[in-house]
Amino acid sequence: MNEILTHRDDRRGRRVKDQGPEVEIIHLLRAVTVELGLHSARFANENSMHATDVRALICLMDARRDGTEMTAGRLGGLLGLNSAGTTAVVDRLERLGHARRVRDGRDRRRVLVEVEKRAVELGQAFFGPLIGRSVELLRGYDERELAAIRGFLTGVREAASGAEPDV
């Protein structure tokens, strides 16, 4: 990070740190993160949900899209919750009609958590315009630029989660 910040003289002749383009992009990413968090909070508020409930729904929708099963334990791990906290989230989502517990067909001792169609429709109605606008923006980039964006976002996600980068 030593090379990212450079120095310049301000109007009074004092040495000040100047942001390089990398730091500018990081600040922009932070601003986007804040805006997305506010957007998600509005969704939660309008639908009588906690922020953690929205994150849980995202995890459940991701699992559905990927075709993977979601146990309460796995969901709690993804959300950083203990078993009592996970139970409370799943209970709230069930009460709101956004998720359901189902017995695993192969192992009746195991309980899976699945997202309800109603929650998917609610999410699409609220987040759909933002997703559509984002897709339109991405269509303005060629394959090489999309690969760079994908690589950058994957790297930032790994850095934020504490994961070691792929080498």
XYZ file of N, CA and C in Angstrom:
501
model
N 0.833 -1.190 0.000
C 0.000 0.000 0.000
C 0.877 1.253 0.000
N 2.162 1.106 0.156
C 3.058 2.261 0.192
C 2.999 3.066 -1.091
N 2.841 2.390 -2.218
C 2.862 3.077 -3.505
C 1.509 3.681 -3.871
N 0.454 3.304 -3.173
C -0.881 3.772 -3.529
C -1.062 5.246 -3.164
N -0.562 5.635 -2.021
C -0.708 7.023 -1.599
C 0.529 7.804 -2.019
N 0.312 8.886 -2.716
C 1.414 9.762 -3.101
C 1.240 11.068 -2.343
N 2.189 11.959 -2.473
C 2.115 13.240 -1.773
C 2.134 14.386 -2.775
N 1.508 15.466 -2.387
C 1.519 16.685 -3.189
C 1.454 17.871 -2.235
N 1.718 19.047 -2.735
C 1.616 20.251 -1.922
C 0.242 20.861 -2.123
N -0.414 21.231 -1.029
C -1.701 21.914 -1.178
C -1.457 23.395 -1.469
N -2.516 24.186 -1.510
C -2.396 25.611 -1.857
C -1.549 26.407 -0.868
N -1.418 25.895 0.349
C -0.636 26.587 1.372
C 0.797 26.053 1.449
N 1.148 25.130 0.541
C 2.504 24.606 0.533
C 2.743 23.464 1.499
N 1.661 22.916 2.107
C 1.805 21.789 3.032
C 1.785 20.477 2.252
N 2.553 19.487 2.741
C 2.550 18.160 2.138
C 1.278 17.436 2.549
N 0.513 16.928 1.588
C -0.708 16.163 1.884
C -0.678 14.880 1.082
N -1.349 13.875 1.606
C -1.453 12.604 0.887
C -2.464 12.753 -0.237
N -2.128 12.205 -1.376
C -2.996 12.241 -2.540
C -3.421 10.803 -2.835
N -4.679 10.602 -3.148
C -5.161 9.267 -3.449
C -4.768 8.866 -4.866
N -4.289 7.648 -4.984
C -4.083 7.078 -6.300
C -5.408 6.552 -6.816
N -5.465 6.128 -8.072
C -6.720 5.632 -8.639
C -7.232 4.390 -7.912
N -6.323 3.587 -7.356
C -6.755 2.381 -6.643
C -7.561 2.740 -5.398
N -7.073 3.719 -4.641
C -7.767 4.129 -3.425
C -9.097 4.782 -3.778
N -9.126 5.537 -4.856
C -10.382 6.137 -5.310
C -11.421 5.052 -5.599
N -11.002 3.974 -6.238
C -11.922 2.866 -6.543
C -12.385 2.197 -5.254
N -11.491 2.033 -4.291
C -11.881 1.431 -3.011
C -12.911 2.304 -2.301
N -12.736 3.617 -2.341
C -13.723 4.511 -1.724
C -15.059 4.439 -2.459
N -15.009 4.298 -3.759
C -16.238 4.137 -4.543
C -16.928 2.819 -4.185
N -16.149 1.751 -4.041
C -16.712 0.459 -3.645
C -17.359 0.572 -2.267
N -16.708 1.294 -1.361
C -17.291 1.504 -0.027
C -18.619 2.245 -0.136
N -18.681 3.264 -0.980
C -19.924 4.027 -1.155
C -21.028 3.145 -1.736
N -20.666 2.290 -2.679
C -21.647 1.359 -3.261
C -22.154 0.406 -2.177
N -21.237 -0.082 -1.356
C -21.606 -0.993 -0.271
C -22.596 -0.321 0.682
N -22.347 0.930 1.015
C -23.253 1.674 1.897
C -24.624 1.811 1.242
N -24.664 2.193 -0.024
C -25.948 2.361 -0.730
C -26.714 1.042 -0.805
N -26.012 -0.053 -1.106
C -26.673 -1.357 -1.161
C -27.190 -1.755 0.212
N -26.426 -1.435 1.258
C -26.890 -1.716 2.615
C -28.142 -0.927 2.969
N -28.184 0.330 2.554
C -29.377 1.149 2.792
C -30.574 0.620 2.009
N -30.330 0.190 0.780
C -31.400 -0.373 -0.058
C -31.956 -1.640 0.609
N -31.061 -2.485 1.093
C -31.465 -3.707 1.777
C -32.218 -3.391 3.071
N -31.781 -2.359 3.787
C -32.460 -1.961 5.026
C -33.876 -1.463 4.742
N -34.044 -0.737 3.631
C -35.397 -0.289 3.257
C -36.299 -1.498 2.989
N -35.755 -2.484 2.275
C -36.521 -3.708 2.008
C -36.909 -4.386 3.317
N -35.948 -4.529 4.223
C -36.223 -5.158 5.516
C -37.301 -4.393 6.272
N -37.163 -3.078 6.337
C -38.117 -2.249 7.057
C -39.519 -2.349 6.456
N -39.606 -2.271 5.136
C -40.918 -2.335 4.476
C -41.590 -3.693 4.637
N -40.805 -4.721 4.945
C -41.355 -6.077 5.038
C -41.260 -6.656 6.442
N -41.118 -5.778 7.449
C -41.082 -6.170 8.870
C -40.034 -7.241 9.145
N -38.852 -7.046 8.583
C -37.779 -8.012 8.748
C -36.565 -7.357 9.395
N -35.689 -8.175 9.936
C -34.395 -7.737 10.439
C -33.403 -7.796 9.281
N -32.309 -7.069 9.396
C -31.261 -7.127 8.369
C -30.728 -8.552 8.225
N -30.618 -9.274 9.336
C -30.142 -10.656 9.288
C -31.126 -11.543 8.533
N -32.417 -11.248 8.630
C -33.419 -12.021 7.885
C -33.192 -11.872 6.384
N -32.870 -10.663 5.957
C -32.621 -10.419 4.530
C -31.374 -11.172 4.098
N -30.330 -11.134 4.915
C -29.115 -11.880 4.578
C -29.396 -13.374 4.513
N -30.243 -13.870 5.409
C -30.609 -15.288 5.390
C -31.362 -15.631 4.105
N -32.281 -14.767 3.708
C -33.014 -15.011 2.465
C -32.080 -15.035 1.261
N -31.086 -14.156 1.266
C -30.114 -14.149 0.174
C -29.371 -15.482 0.140
N -28.961 -15.975 1.303
C -28.282 -17.272 1.367
C -29.176 -18.393 0.853
N -30.450 -18.352 1.239
C -31.393 -19.391 0.800
C -31.632 -19.312 -0.709
N -31.736 -18.094 -1.248
C -31.929 -17.943 -2.693
C -30.694 -18.372 -3.467
N -29.512 -18.055 -2.931
C -28.274 -18.488 -3.572
C -28.196 -20.009 -3.612
N -28.562 -20.659 -2.510
C -28.545 -22.123 -2.450
C -29.531 -22.709 -3.464
N -30.686 -22.122 -3.539
C -31.696 -22.593 -4.506
C -31.169 -22.440 -5.930
N -30.581 -21.309 -6.234
C -30.060 -21.055 -7.572
C -28.921 -22.018 -7.907
N -28.078 -22.328 -6.901
C -26.948 -23.231 -7.106
C -27.344 -24.704 -7.043
N -28.586 -24.965 -6.616
C -29.042 -26.349 -6.497
C -28.435 -27.078 -5.309
N -28.091 -26.331 -4.260
C -27.524 -26.949 -3.061
C -28.524 -26.893 -1.920
N -28.415 -27.853 -1.028
C -29.303 -27.903 0.119
C -28.773 -27.005 1.226
N -29.696 -26.473 2.017
C -29.310 -25.587 3.107
C -29.883 -26.136 4.409
N -28.993 -26.544 5.296
C -29.418 -26.927 6.638
C -29.383 -25.674 7.510
N -30.031 -25.746 8.644
C -30.001 -24.611 9.571
C -28.561 -24.359 10.031
N -27.806 -25.427 10.272
C -26.421 -25.270 10.706
C -25.560 -24.559 9.674
N -25.740 -24.932 8.420
C -24.977 -24.270 7.346
C -25.394 -22.803 7.230
N -26.700 -22.549 7.308
C -27.193 -21.173 7.239
C -26.606 -20.340 8.377
N -26.622 -20.890 9.579
C -26.051 -20.179 10.724
C -24.575 -19.889 10.524
N -23.855 -20.839 9.956
C -22.436 -20.625 9.686
C -22.210 -19.499 8.704
N -23.017 -19.456 7.664
C -22.885 -18.392 6.666
C -23.214 -17.022 7.252
N -24.140 -17.003 8.205
C -24.563 -15.743 8.822
C -23.746 -15.384 10.059
N -22.894 -16.298 10.524
C -22.111 -16.048 11.723
C -22.948 -16.089 12.990
N -23.972 -16.952 13.000
C -24.874 -17.042 14.149
C -24.698 -18.364 14.882
N -25.001 -18.368 16.177
C -25.047 -19.620 16.919
C -26.396 -20.295 16.633
N -26.603 -21.483 17.192
C -27.825 -22.226 16.868
C -29.092 -21.506 17.343
N -29.032 -20.837 18.493
C -30.214 -20.111 18.978
C -30.552 -18.947 18.050
N -29.546 -18.217 17.613
C -29.777 -17.111 16.681
C -30.317 -17.590 15.348
N -29.784 -18.712 14.868
C -30.256 -19.276 13.599
C -31.707 -19.715 13.718
N -32.038 -20.365 14.833
C -33.422 -20.789 15.055
C -34.355 -19.585 15.048
N -33.948 -18.498 15.687
C -34.780 -17.291 15.727
C -34.992 -16.726 14.323
N -33.939 -16.706 13.503
C -34.069 -16.195 12.126
C -35.017 -17.074 11.329
N -34.817 -18.384 11.393
C -35.676 -19.299 10.615
C -37.118 -19.214 11.111
N -37.319 -19.111 12.423
C -38.679 -18.957 12.967
C -39.342 -17.696 12.412
N -38.617 -16.582 12.397
C -39.185 -15.327 11.874
C -39.530 -15.466 10.396
N -38.622 -16.062 9.632
C -38.878 -16.220 8.192
C -40.064 -17.137 7.938
N -40.214 -18.164 8.747
C -41.377 -19.049 8.613
C -42.668 -18.308 8.941
N -42.657 -17.540 10.040
C -43.855 -16.781 10.429
C -44.286 -15.811 9.336
N -43.296 -15.229 8.639
C -43.593 -14.276 7.560
C -43.935 -14.965 6.247
N -43.809 -16.282 6.200
C -44.106 -17.030 4.979
C -42.998 -16.959 3.943
N -41.757 -16.672 4.379
C -40.630 -16.531 3.453
C -39.762 -17.781 3.352
N -39.875 -18.682 4.345
C -39.060 -19.895 4.340
C -39.852 -21.013 5.005
N -39.367 -22.226 4.789
C -40.001 -23.383 5.422
C -38.921 -24.407 5.773
N -39.197 -25.165 6.823
C -38.353 -26.298 7.205
C -38.953 -27.544 6.567
N -38.102 -28.349 5.956
C -38.563 -29.610 5.358
C -37.588 -30.723 5.745
N -38.127 -31.904 5.944
C -37.283 -33.064 6.238
C -36.547 -33.472 4.960
N -35.281 -33.814 5.128
C -34.481 -34.310 4.013
C -35.053 -35.660 3.588
N -35.323 -35.822 2.308
C -35.887 -37.063 1.785
C -34.958 -38.255 1.923
N -33.652 -38.027 1.975
C -32.675 -39.117 2.088
C -32.318 -39.433 3.529
N -32.406 -38.442 4.395
C -32.050 -38.618 5.805
C -33.072 -37.854 6.633
N -34.064 -38.581 7.138
C -35.184 -37.948 7.838
C -34.753 -37.238 9.125
N -33.539 -37.510 9.600
C -33.055 -36.811 10.800
C -32.636 -35.388 10.473
N -32.344 -35.139 9.205
C -31.837 -33.833 8.777
C -32.992 -32.938 8.324
N -32.934 -31.678 8.745
C -33.957 -30.700 8.366
C -33.308 -29.663 7.456
N -33.951 -29.394 6.344
C -33.475 -28.397 5.393
C -34.325 -27.135 5.517
N -33.743 -26.023 5.177
C -34.466 -24.754 5.148
C -34.531 -24.329 3.692
N -35.736 -24.045 3.221
C -35.940 -23.653 1.824
C -36.661 -22.313 1.757
N -36.339 -21.562 0.735
C -36.992 -20.280 0.510
C -38.348 -20.532 -0.141
N -39.333 -19.766 0.249
C -40.674 -19.863 -0.343
C -40.751 -18.990 -1.597
N -41.608 -19.384 -2.502
C -41.805 -18.645 -3.756
C -42.203 -17.196 -3.468
N -43.002 -16.994 -2.447
C -43.456 -15.649 -2.069
C -42.274 -14.717 -1.789
N -41.249 -15.238 -1.091
C -40.077 -14.431 -0.759
C -39.292 -14.075 -2.020
N -39.183 -15.040 -2.933
C -38.480 -14.784 -4.193
C -39.195 -13.687 -4.975
N -40.506 -13.772 -5.050
C -41.295 -12.766 -5.772
C -41.183 -11.390 -5.117
N -41.202 -11.372 -3.800
C -41.063 -10.111 -3.061
C -39.702 -9.479 -3.342
N -38.669 -10.307 -3.310
C -37.321 -9.818 -3.587
C -37.176 -9.315 -5.014
N -37.761 -10.045 -5.968
C -37.683 -9.622 -7.364
C -38.418 -8.300 -7.585
N -39.544 -8.134 -6.924
C -40.295 -6.885 -7.081
C -39.499 -5.694 -6.541
N -38.801 -5.894 -5.426
C -38.068 -4.782 -4.809
C -36.706 -4.561 -5.450
N -35.937 -5.636 -5.599
C -34.557 -5.520 -6.079
C -34.436 -5.632 -7.596
N -35.500 -6.084 -8.269
C -35.455 -6.277 -9.713
C -35.004 -5.058 -10.498
N -35.559 -3.873 -10.228
C -35.109 -2.687 -10.973
C -33.619 -2.397 -10.798
N -33.101 -2.549 -9.600
C -31.675 -2.337 -9.350
C -30.844 -3.383 -10.090
N -31.272 -4.626 -10.029
C -30.558 -5.693 -10.735
C -30.587 -5.435 -12.235
N -31.756 -5.043 -12.754
C -31.875 -4.757 -14.184
C -30.951 -3.633 -14.625
N -30.892 -2.591 -13.835
C -30.008 -1.457 -14.167
C -28.545 -1.882 -14.122
N -28.201 -2.703 -13.153
C -26.824 -3.191 -13.034
C -26.447 -4.072 -14.227
N -27.365 -4.929 -14.641
C -27.120 -5.783 -15.815
C -26.913 -4.919 -17.055
N -27.723 -3.889 -17.200
C -27.566 -2.987 -18.351
C -26.197 -2.306 -18.336
N -25.742 -1.890 -17.178
C -24.417 -1.284 -17.073
C -23.334 -2.286 -17.485
N -23.459 -3.531 -17.037
C -22.459 -4.549 -17.364
C -22.437 -4.884 -18.854
N -23.556 -4.727 -19.514
C -23.604 -5.004 -20.959
C -22.759 -4.025 -21.759
N -22.336 -2.946 -21.132
C -21.479 -1.971 -21.792
C -20.004 -2.355 -21.771
N -19.669 -3.492 -21.181
C -18.277 -3.929 -21.073
C -18.042 -5.153 -21.953
N -16.812 -5.261 -22.479
C -16.486 -6.446 -23.278
C -16.076 -7.589 -22.340
N -15.843 -8.779 -22.897
C -15.531 -9.962 -22.091
C -14.283 -9.779 -21.220
N -13.269 -9.121 -21.762
C -12.039 -8.886 -21.013
C -12.308 -7.980 -19.812
N -13.082 -6.933 -20.020
C -13.407 -6.016 -18.929
C -14.287 -6.705 -17.881
N -15.233 -7.535 -18.337
C -16.079 -8.272 -17.398
C -15.242 -9.238 -16.559
N -14.257 -9.880 -17.188
C -13.373 -10.779 -16.449
C -12.589 -10.001 -15.392
N -12.154 -8.796 -15.729
C -11.421 -7.968 -14.768
C -12.333 -7.556 -13.605
N -13.539 -7.160 -13.914
C -14.495 -6.778 -12.858
C -14.780 -7.973 -11.963
N -15.038 -9.130 -12.572
C -15.317 -10.354 -11.825
C -14.122 -10.705 -10.925
N -12.929 -10.628 -11.477
C -11.729 -10.943 -10.700
C -11.530 -9.993 -9.536
N -11.748 -8.711 -9.769
C -11.606 -7.722 -8.707
C -12.618 -7.970 -7.589
N -13.889 -8.137 -7.961
C -14.925 -8.335 -6.945
C -14.720 -9.637 -6.182
N -14.287 -10.679 -6.865
C -13.995 -11.948 -6.195
C -12.849 -11.762 -5.206
N -11.809 -11.054 -5.612
C -10.682 -10.799 -4.723
C -11.070 -9.982 -3.506
N -11.892 -8.967 -3.701
C -12.340 -8.144 -2.569
C -13.201 -8.981 -1.633
N -14.062 -9.806 -2.197
C -14.907 -10.662 -1.358
C -14.046 -11.614 -0.534
N -13.051 -12.218 -1.172
C -12.155 -13.118 -0.443
C -11.388 -12.368 0.636
N -10.922 -11.163 0.326
C -10.193 -10.369 1.316
C -11.097 -10.030 2.503
N -12.341 -9.677 2.221
C -13.281 -9.317 3.290
C -13.633 -10.518 4.161
N -13.665 -11.705 3.565
C -14.026 -12.898 4.324
C -12.827 -13.511 5.033
N -11.626 -12.980 4.742
C -10.422 -13.523 5.366
C -9.876 -14.725 4.642
N -10.446 -15.066 3.489
C -9.976 -16.216 2.718
C -8.634 -15.906 2.072
N -7.846 -16.927 1.903
C -6.564 -16.777 1.214
C -6.825 -16.700 -0.289
N -6.145 -15.803 -1.005
C -6.355 -15.697 -2.451
C -5.868 -16.936 -3.181
N -6.562 -17.272 -4.283
C -6.129 -18.370 -5.145
C -4.844 -17.964 -5.831
N -3.872 -18.852 -5.805
C -2.588 -18.535 -6.450
C -2.356 -19.481 -7.607
